[in-house]
């Protein structure tokens, strides 16, 4: 496993390839002005993975405009490689973010004719084919827009067929989708390709998954996707579950209440922490592939990875905007502030 700094080298192995939105979050401040922050769920995941020491490539193009240049500069600073280093003429996506009294974000997106959507399934497939050490691919969030089905679903299918671990973060944004039924259908179609599913209690509500509570719904979602081996369920301040197809499951929650600044990027940092820890465990296990490691995960492996994921998310929510923590800081948090578990 390489360090985040090493991934900027042309010879560094790329273990993760990420496809999806990169945008500018315009976060409303109490006085009514807006603070521009680099964001987008998959963009945040790229940064968070690289800062956790995972060789990571971002697959989508970025704009020639000022925001696009800032997005590129931050990716490069964090050690993320770009599959398409040349900027495109399309503008950068925007998201207007209003935070409620609990620091939870509400989004409005501006994504017509934007840079990160100027991509094709074949382009994504070719970029991944050029990465001999690639272990996992991930998409989700706005990439699951029904209007982009022809881009991401064929790519996911090809990556699964190539033996790579497919990760899908549902991360629904129903308020900005013009056809909610078509959106749900596309999300479920993407989840059908996944080895690892990440979802939240809110996602399960939006997907209309049956069940009386979030855990029951998560179990139903895992059962409904027989190709999936691991499901991560996040519950905000109430903690998170990992459910494995073998029947193993574990739960972790911060033992003490956090001083939350905002929750932007928390789920992305959680997923990055989870994947980074699992990748390191897989490397030590010397199995043929990361997908095979995920398929045979033990309860102990799930538990230690969940602690790391929770620590990663907790460090993020104590910062303004999305500031993903690095590997050592996350390890220190997990050691010094052990969560409540069951």
Short mmCIF file of C-alpha atoms in Angstrom, two decimals:
data_model
loop_
_atom_site.label_atom_id
_atom_site.label_comp_id
_atom_site.label_asym_id
_atom_site.label_seq_id
_atom_site.Cartn_x
_atom_site.Cartn_y
_atom_site.Cartn_z
CA UNK A 1 0.00 0.00 0.00
CA UNK A 2 1.41 3.38 -0.95
CA UNK A 3 1.28 6.64 0.97
CA UNK A 4 -0.84 9.54 -0.26
CA UNK A 5 2.32 11.39 -1.20
CA UNK A 6 3.66 8.42 -3.20
CA UNK A 7 0.54 8.20 -5.37
CA UNK A 8 1.63 11.31 -7.28
CA UNK A 9 4.45 9.24 -8.76
CA UNK A 10 3.84 7.69 -12.17
CA UNK A 11 5.14 4.36 -10.87
CA UNK A 12 2.87 4.20 -7.80
CA UNK A 13 0.29 1.39 -7.95
CA UNK A 14 -3.31 2.57 -8.24
CA UNK A 15 -5.57 0.35 -6.15
CA UNK A 16 -8.82 2.39 -6.37
CA UNK A 17 -10.54 4.13 -9.29
CA UNK A 18 -13.42 6.48 -8.56
CA UNK A 19 -16.06 7.82 -10.97
CA UNK A 20 -18.66 10.45 -10.23
CA UNK A 21 -19.24 14.10 -9.49
CA UNK A 22 -16.74 16.78 -8.56
CA UNK A 23 -18.31 20.12 -7.75
CA UNK A 24 -18.23 23.26 -5.65
CA UNK A 25 -20.34 23.30 -2.49
CA UNK A 26 -21.62 26.82 -1.81
CA UNK A 27 -22.27 26.51 1.92
CA UNK A 28 -24.57 29.10 3.46
CA UNK A 29 -23.07 30.84 6.49
CA UNK A 30 -25.15 32.21 9.39
CA UNK A 31 -24.90 35.80 8.12
CA UNK A 32 -26.33 34.73 4.74
CA UNK A 33 -23.19 34.65 2.58
CA UNK A 34 -21.95 31.48 0.90
CA UNK A 35 -18.57 29.83 1.42
CA UNK A 36 -17.27 27.95 -1.68
CA UNK A 37 -15.81 24.55 -0.77
CA UNK A 38 -14.46 21.80 -2.98
CA UNK A 39 -16.85 18.86 -2.91
CA UNK A 40 -18.93 16.14 -4.50
CA UNK A 41 -19.30 12.73 -2.86
CA UNK A 42 -16.99 10.88 -5.24
CA UNK A 43 -14.48 13.73 -5.32
CA UNK A 44 -14.44 13.70 -1.52
CA UNK A 45 -13.97 9.93 -1.56
CA UNK A 46 -10.95 10.26 -3.85
CA UNK A 47 -9.31 12.74 -1.51
CA UNK A 48 -10.19 10.72 1.57
CA UNK A 49 -8.81 7.47 0.13
CA UNK A 50 -5.55 9.10 -0.93
CA UNK A 51 -5.14 10.71 2.50
CA UNK A 52 -5.69 7.27 4.02
CA UNK A 53 -2.72 5.99 1.98
CA UNK A 54 -4.57 4.32 -0.91
CA UNK A 55 -3.29 4.78 -4.47
CA UNK A 56 -6.33 6.43 -6.09
CA UNK A 57 -7.29 7.67 -9.55
CA UNK A 58 -10.18 10.01 -10.35
CA UNK A 59 -11.75 9.01 -13.66
CA UNK A 60 -13.94 11.99 -14.66
CA UNK A 61 -12.77 15.12 -16.49
CA UNK A 62 -12.57 18.51 -14.78
CA UNK A 63 -13.20 22.01 -16.11
CA UNK A 64 -10.77 24.62 -17.38
CA UNK A 65 -12.59 27.25 -15.26
CA UNK A 66 -11.32 28.63 -11.94
CA UNK A 67 -13.29 26.13 -9.87
CA UNK A 68 -12.04 23.26 -12.01
CA UNK A 69 -8.44 24.35 -11.53
CA UNK A 70 -8.97 24.47 -7.77
CA UNK A 71 -10.50 20.99 -7.79
CA UNK A 72 -7.49 19.66 -9.70
CA UNK A 73 -4.99 21.39 -7.42
CA UNK A 74 -6.51 19.82 -4.31
CA UNK A 75 -6.60 16.34 -5.83
CA UNK A 76 -2.95 16.63 -6.82
CA UNK A 77 -2.00 17.96 -3.37
CA UNK A 78 -3.69 14.94 -1.76
CA UNK A 79 -1.90 12.52 -4.09
CA UNK A 80 -4.80 11.56 -6.39
CA UNK A 81 -3.94 10.75 -10.01
CA UNK A 82 -6.15 12.07 -12.81
CA UNK A 83 -7.25 9.76 -15.61
CA UNK A 84 -7.96 12.87 -17.70
CA UNK A 85 -5.41 15.55 -16.76
CA UNK A 86 -6.35 17.83 -19.67
CA UNK A 87 -9.21 20.21 -18.71
CA UNK A 88 -12.46 20.33 -20.70
CA UNK A 89 -14.48 23.33 -21.80
CA UNK A 90 -17.61 22.46 -19.80
CA UNK A 91 -18.11 24.37 -16.54
CA UNK A 92 -17.86 23.01 -13.00
CA UNK A 93 -20.95 21.65 -11.23
CA UNK A 94 -22.33 23.69 -8.32
CA UNK A 95 -24.23 22.65 -5.19
CA UNK A 96 -25.90 25.16 -2.89
CA UNK A 97 -25.76 23.78 0.65
CA UNK A 98 -27.93 25.00 3.51
CA UNK A 99 -27.18 23.56 6.96
CA UNK A 100 -29.91 23.06 9.54
CA UNK A 101 -29.51 23.61 13.29
CA UNK A 102 -27.90 20.17 13.64
CA UNK A 103 -25.32 20.81 10.92
CA UNK A 104 -27.02 18.49 8.41
CA UNK A 105 -26.86 19.65 4.77
CA UNK A 106 -29.69 20.21 2.30
CA UNK A 107 -28.58 20.46 -1.33
CA UNK A 108 -29.65 22.13 -4.59
CA UNK A 109 -27.55 21.12 -7.62
CA UNK A 110 -26.67 22.90 -10.88
CA UNK A 111 -25.38 20.17 -13.24
CA UNK A 112 -26.49 20.79 -16.81
CA UNK A 113 -23.67 20.72 -19.37
CA UNK A 114 -20.96 20.31 -16.73
CA UNK A 115 -17.43 18.92 -16.86
CA UNK A 116 -17.75 15.82 -14.69
CA UNK A 117 -20.61 14.48 -16.87
CA UNK A 118 -18.49 14.75 -20.07
CA UNK A 119 -17.47 11.10 -19.87
CA UNK A 120 -18.44 7.80 -21.53
CA UNK A 121 -18.66 4.20 -20.38
CA UNK A 122 -15.95 3.23 -22.86
CA UNK A 123 -13.68 5.98 -21.57
CA UNK A 124 -14.09 4.75 -18.00
CA UNK A 125 -13.46 1.14 -19.04
CA UNK A 126 -10.30 2.05 -20.96
CA UNK A 127 -8.96 4.10 -18.04
CA UNK A 128 -9.41 1.15 -15.68
CA UNK A 129 -7.88 -1.32 -18.15
CA UNK A 130 -4.71 0.79 -18.05
CA UNK A 131 -4.34 0.22 -14.27
CA UNK A 132 -2.77 -3.23 -13.72
CA UNK A 133 -2.84 -3.04 -9.89
CA UNK A 134 -6.47 -1.87 -9.71
CA UNK A 135 -8.38 -3.62 -6.89
CA UNK A 136 -11.63 -1.69 -6.55
CA UNK A 137 -13.87 0.79 -8.33
CA UNK A 138 -16.51 2.99 -6.76
CA UNK A 139 -19.36 5.22 -7.81
CA UNK A 140 -22.67 6.43 -6.42
CA UNK A 141 -24.48 9.62 -5.41
CA UNK A 142 -25.19 11.88 -8.43
CA UNK A 143 -23.61 9.38 -10.85
CA UNK A 144 -26.71 7.24 -10.24
CA UNK A 145 -28.90 9.83 -11.97
CA UNK A 146 -31.13 7.91 -14.40
CA UNK A 147 -30.00 10.26 -17.18
CA UNK A 148 -26.44 8.89 -16.83
CA UNK A 149 -27.37 5.19 -16.86
CA UNK A 150 -25.56 4.56 -20.15
CA UNK A 151 -22.30 5.82 -18.63
CA UNK A 152 -21.99 4.08 -15.29
CA UNK A 153 -23.93 0.81 -15.47
CA UNK A 154 -21.93 -0.69 -18.39
CA UNK A 155 -18.71 0.38 -16.67
CA UNK A 156 -19.72 -1.29 -13.40
CA UNK A 157 -20.66 -4.46 -15.24
CA UNK A 158 -17.29 -4.51 -17.01
CA UNK A 159 -15.38 -4.00 -13.76
CA UNK A 160 -17.24 -6.82 -12.05
CA UNK A 161 -16.49 -9.09 -15.01
CA UNK A 162 -12.81 -8.10 -14.81
CA UNK A 163 -12.65 -9.36 -11.20
CA UNK A 164 -12.43 -5.98 -9.49
CA UNK A 165 -14.32 -5.21 -6.32
CA UNK A 166 -17.29 -2.97 -7.12
CA UNK A 167 -18.33 -0.48 -4.43
CA UNK A 168 -21.57 1.51 -4.73
CA UNK A 169 -22.48 4.32 -2.33
CA UNK A 170 -26.23 4.86 -2.72
CA UNK A 171 -26.08 8.40 -1.20
CA UNK A 172 -29.39 9.47 -2.71
CA UNK A 173 -30.32 13.05 -3.59
CA UNK A 174 -34.03 12.62 -4.45
CA UNK A 175 -34.93 16.30 -4.18
CA UNK A 176 -32.95 17.14 -7.32
CA UNK A 177 -33.97 14.22 -9.52
CA UNK A 178 -36.79 14.96 -11.99
CA UNK A 179 -38.07 11.36 -12.06
CA UNK A 180 -37.81 9.70 -8.66
CA UNK A 181 -39.08 6.32 -9.88
CA UNK A 182 -36.45 6.18 -12.63
CA UNK A 183 -33.82 7.30 -10.12
CA UNK A 184 -34.72 4.46 -7.73
CA UNK A 185 -34.58 1.97 -10.58
CA UNK A 186 -31.08 3.14 -11.57
CA UNK A 187 -29.82 3.02 -7.99
CA UNK A 188 -31.07 -0.55 -7.58
CA UNK A 189 -29.50 -1.50 -10.93
CA UNK A 190 -26.14 -0.16 -9.76
CA UNK A 191 -26.41 -1.93 -6.39
CA UNK A 192 -26.95 -5.22 -8.25
CA UNK A 193 -23.33 -5.01 -9.51
CA UNK A 194 -21.81 -4.28 -6.10
CA UNK A 195 -19.59 -6.40 -3.87
CA UNK A 196 -19.81 -3.64 -1.21
CA UNK A 197 -22.88 -1.44 -0.67
CA UNK A 198 -22.86 1.69 1.46
CA UNK A 199 -26.17 3.18 2.46
CA UNK A 200 -27.67 5.37 5.16
CA UNK A 201 -30.96 5.17 7.01
CA UNK A 202 -32.18 8.08 4.85
CA UNK A 203 -31.15 6.27 1.67
CA UNK A 204 -33.22 3.25 2.70
CA UNK A 205 -36.24 5.50 3.20
CA UNK A 206 -35.82 7.07 -0.25
CA UNK A 207 -35.38 3.64 -1.86
CA UNK A 208 -38.60 2.43 -0.19
CA UNK A 209 -36.86 -0.69 1.14
CA UNK A 210 -39.37 -2.67 3.26
CA UNK A 211 -38.88 -3.03 6.99
CA UNK A 212 -39.86 -1.45 10.30
CA UNK A 213 -36.40 -0.02 11.11
CA UNK A 214 -33.13 0.81 9.36
CA UNK A 215 -31.33 -2.40 10.35
CA UNK A 216 -34.17 -4.60 9.11
CA UNK A 217 -34.25 -2.65 5.86
CA UNK A 218 -30.47 -2.97 5.45
CA UNK A 219 -30.69 -6.73 5.89
CA UNK A 220 -33.45 -6.82 3.29
CA UNK A 221 -31.34 -4.78 0.85
CA UNK A 222 -28.37 -7.11 1.27
CA UNK A 223 -30.60 -10.15 0.74
CA UNK A 224 -32.10 -8.54 -2.36
CA UNK A 225 -28.63 -8.15 -3.93
CA UNK A 226 -27.15 -11.65 -3.97
CA UNK A 227 -23.90 -10.55 -5.61
CA UNK A 228 -23.12 -8.25 -2.67
CA UNK A 229 -21.04 -9.56 0.23
CA UNK A 230 -20.81 -6.54 2.56
CA UNK A 231 -23.21 -3.73 3.43
CA UNK A 232 -22.32 -0.66 5.48
CA UNK A 233 -25.25 1.16 7.10
CA UNK A 234 -24.61 4.61 8.56
CA UNK A 235 -27.00 6.15 11.08
CA UNK A 236 -25.46 9.60 11.58
CA UNK A 237 -24.78 10.30 15.24
CA UNK A 238 -26.34 6.94 16.12
CA UNK A 239 -23.39 4.98 14.72
CA UNK A 240 -23.01 2.42 11.95
CA UNK A 241 -23.44 -1.27 11.14
CA UNK A 242 -21.50 -3.66 8.93
CA UNK A 243 -23.46 -6.65 7.65
CA UNK A 244 -21.76 -9.55 5.84
CA UNK A 245 -23.49 -12.15 3.73
CA UNK A 246 -21.99 -14.86 5.97
CA UNK A 247 -24.22 -13.57 8.79
CA UNK A 248 -21.46 -11.69 10.61
CA UNK A 249 -22.51 -8.24 11.76
CA UNK A 250 -21.08 -5.54 14.00
CA UNK A 251 -22.10 -2.13 15.30
CA UNK A 252 -20.09 0.86 16.52
CA UNK A 253 -21.05 4.28 17.86
CA UNK A 254 -18.99 7.08 19.38
CA UNK A 255 -18.96 6.60 23.16
CA UNK A 256 -19.06 10.38 23.73
CA UNK A 257 -20.99 13.05 21.84
CA UNK A 258 -18.89 14.91 19.27
CA UNK A 259 -18.53 18.66 18.77
CA UNK A 260 -20.01 18.66 15.26
CA UNK A 261 -19.12 21.60 13.01
CA UNK A 262 -20.96 20.16 10.01
CA UNK A 263 -21.52 16.76 8.44
CA UNK A 264 -20.40 17.55 4.87
CA UNK A 265 -18.22 14.67 3.69
CA UNK A 266 -18.81 12.49 6.75
CA UNK A 267 -20.18 9.56 4.78
CA UNK A 268 -17.40 9.85 2.21
CA UNK A 269 -14.75 9.83 4.95
CA UNK A 270 -16.48 6.84 6.56
CA UNK A 271 -16.39 4.86 3.33
CA UNK A 272 -12.77 5.81 2.66
CA UNK A 273 -11.74 4.71 6.13
CA UNK A 274 -13.58 1.42 5.70
CA UNK A 275 -12.05 0.66 2.30
CA UNK A 276 -8.55 1.73 3.30
CA UNK A 277 -8.56 -0.54 6.33
CA UNK A 278 -9.97 -3.48 4.38
CA UNK A 279 -7.37 -2.97 1.63
CA UNK A 280 -4.56 -3.11 4.18
CA UNK A 281 -6.02 -6.24 5.71
CA UNK A 282 -6.32 -7.81 2.25
CA UNK A 283 -2.71 -6.98 1.45
CA UNK A 284 -1.60 -8.73 4.64
CA UNK A 285 -3.78 -11.76 3.84
CA UNK A 286 -2.15 -12.19 0.40
CA UNK A 287 -5.34 -13.40 -1.29
CA UNK A 288 -5.69 -13.41 -5.07
CA UNK A 289 -7.91 -10.32 -5.14
CA UNK A 290 -9.56 -7.75 -2.93
CA UNK A 291 -12.97 -9.00 -4.09
CA UNK A 292 -12.07 -12.48 -2.79
CA UNK A 293 -10.98 -10.98 0.53
CA UNK A 294 -14.30 -9.16 0.91
CA UNK A 295 -16.19 -12.35 0.12
CA UNK A 296 -14.41 -14.21 2.96
CA UNK A 297 -14.35 -11.43 5.58
CA UNK A 298 -14.38 -12.54 9.21
CA UNK A 299 -16.31 -10.87 12.02
CA UNK A 300 -13.05 -9.58 13.55
CA UNK A 301 -11.95 -8.08 10.24
CA UNK A 302 -15.31 -6.31 9.94
CA UNK A 303 -15.11 -5.00 13.49
CA UNK A 304 -11.65 -3.46 13.20
CA UNK A 305 -12.47 -1.90 9.82
CA UNK A 306 -15.69 -0.42 11.24
CA UNK A 307 -13.80 1.21 14.12
CA UNK A 308 -11.46 2.84 11.61
CA UNK A 309 -14.34 4.00 9.40
CA UNK A 310 -16.17 5.53 12.37
CA UNK A 311 -13.03 7.35 13.52
CA UNK A 312 -12.53 8.71 10.01
CA UNK A 313 -16.08 10.10 9.87
CA UNK A 314 -15.82 11.56 13.37
CA UNK A 315 -12.67 13.50 12.56
CA UNK A 316 -14.35 14.87 9.43
CA UNK A 317 -17.46 16.23 11.18
CA UNK A 318 -15.32 18.22 13.60
CA UNK A 319 -14.02 20.31 10.66
CA UNK A 320 -15.67 22.94 8.43
CA UNK A 321 -16.50 21.42 5.06
CA UNK A 322 -14.96 18.13 3.98
CA UNK A 323 -11.47 17.74 5.48
CA UNK A 324 -10.75 14.00 5.29
CA UNK A 325 -8.32 12.73 7.95
CA UNK A 326 -5.07 10.94 7.17
CA UNK A 327 -4.35 7.31 8.07
CA UNK A 328 -2.27 7.94 11.19
CA UNK A 329 -4.69 10.50 12.63
CA UNK A 330 -7.55 8.07 12.09
CA UNK A 331 -5.64 5.21 13.71
CA UNK A 332 -4.85 7.43 16.69
CA UNK A 333 -8.51 8.45 17.02
CA UNK A 334 -9.63 4.80 16.91
CA UNK A 335 -7.09 3.89 19.63
CA UNK A 336 -7.65 6.84 21.94
CA UNK A 337 -11.45 7.08 21.64
CA UNK A 338 -12.74 3.51 21.39
CA UNK A 339 -16.38 3.36 20.32
CA UNK A 340 -19.28 1.65 22.01
CA UNK A 341 -19.78 -1.68 20.25
CA UNK A 342 -22.10 -4.65 20.04
#
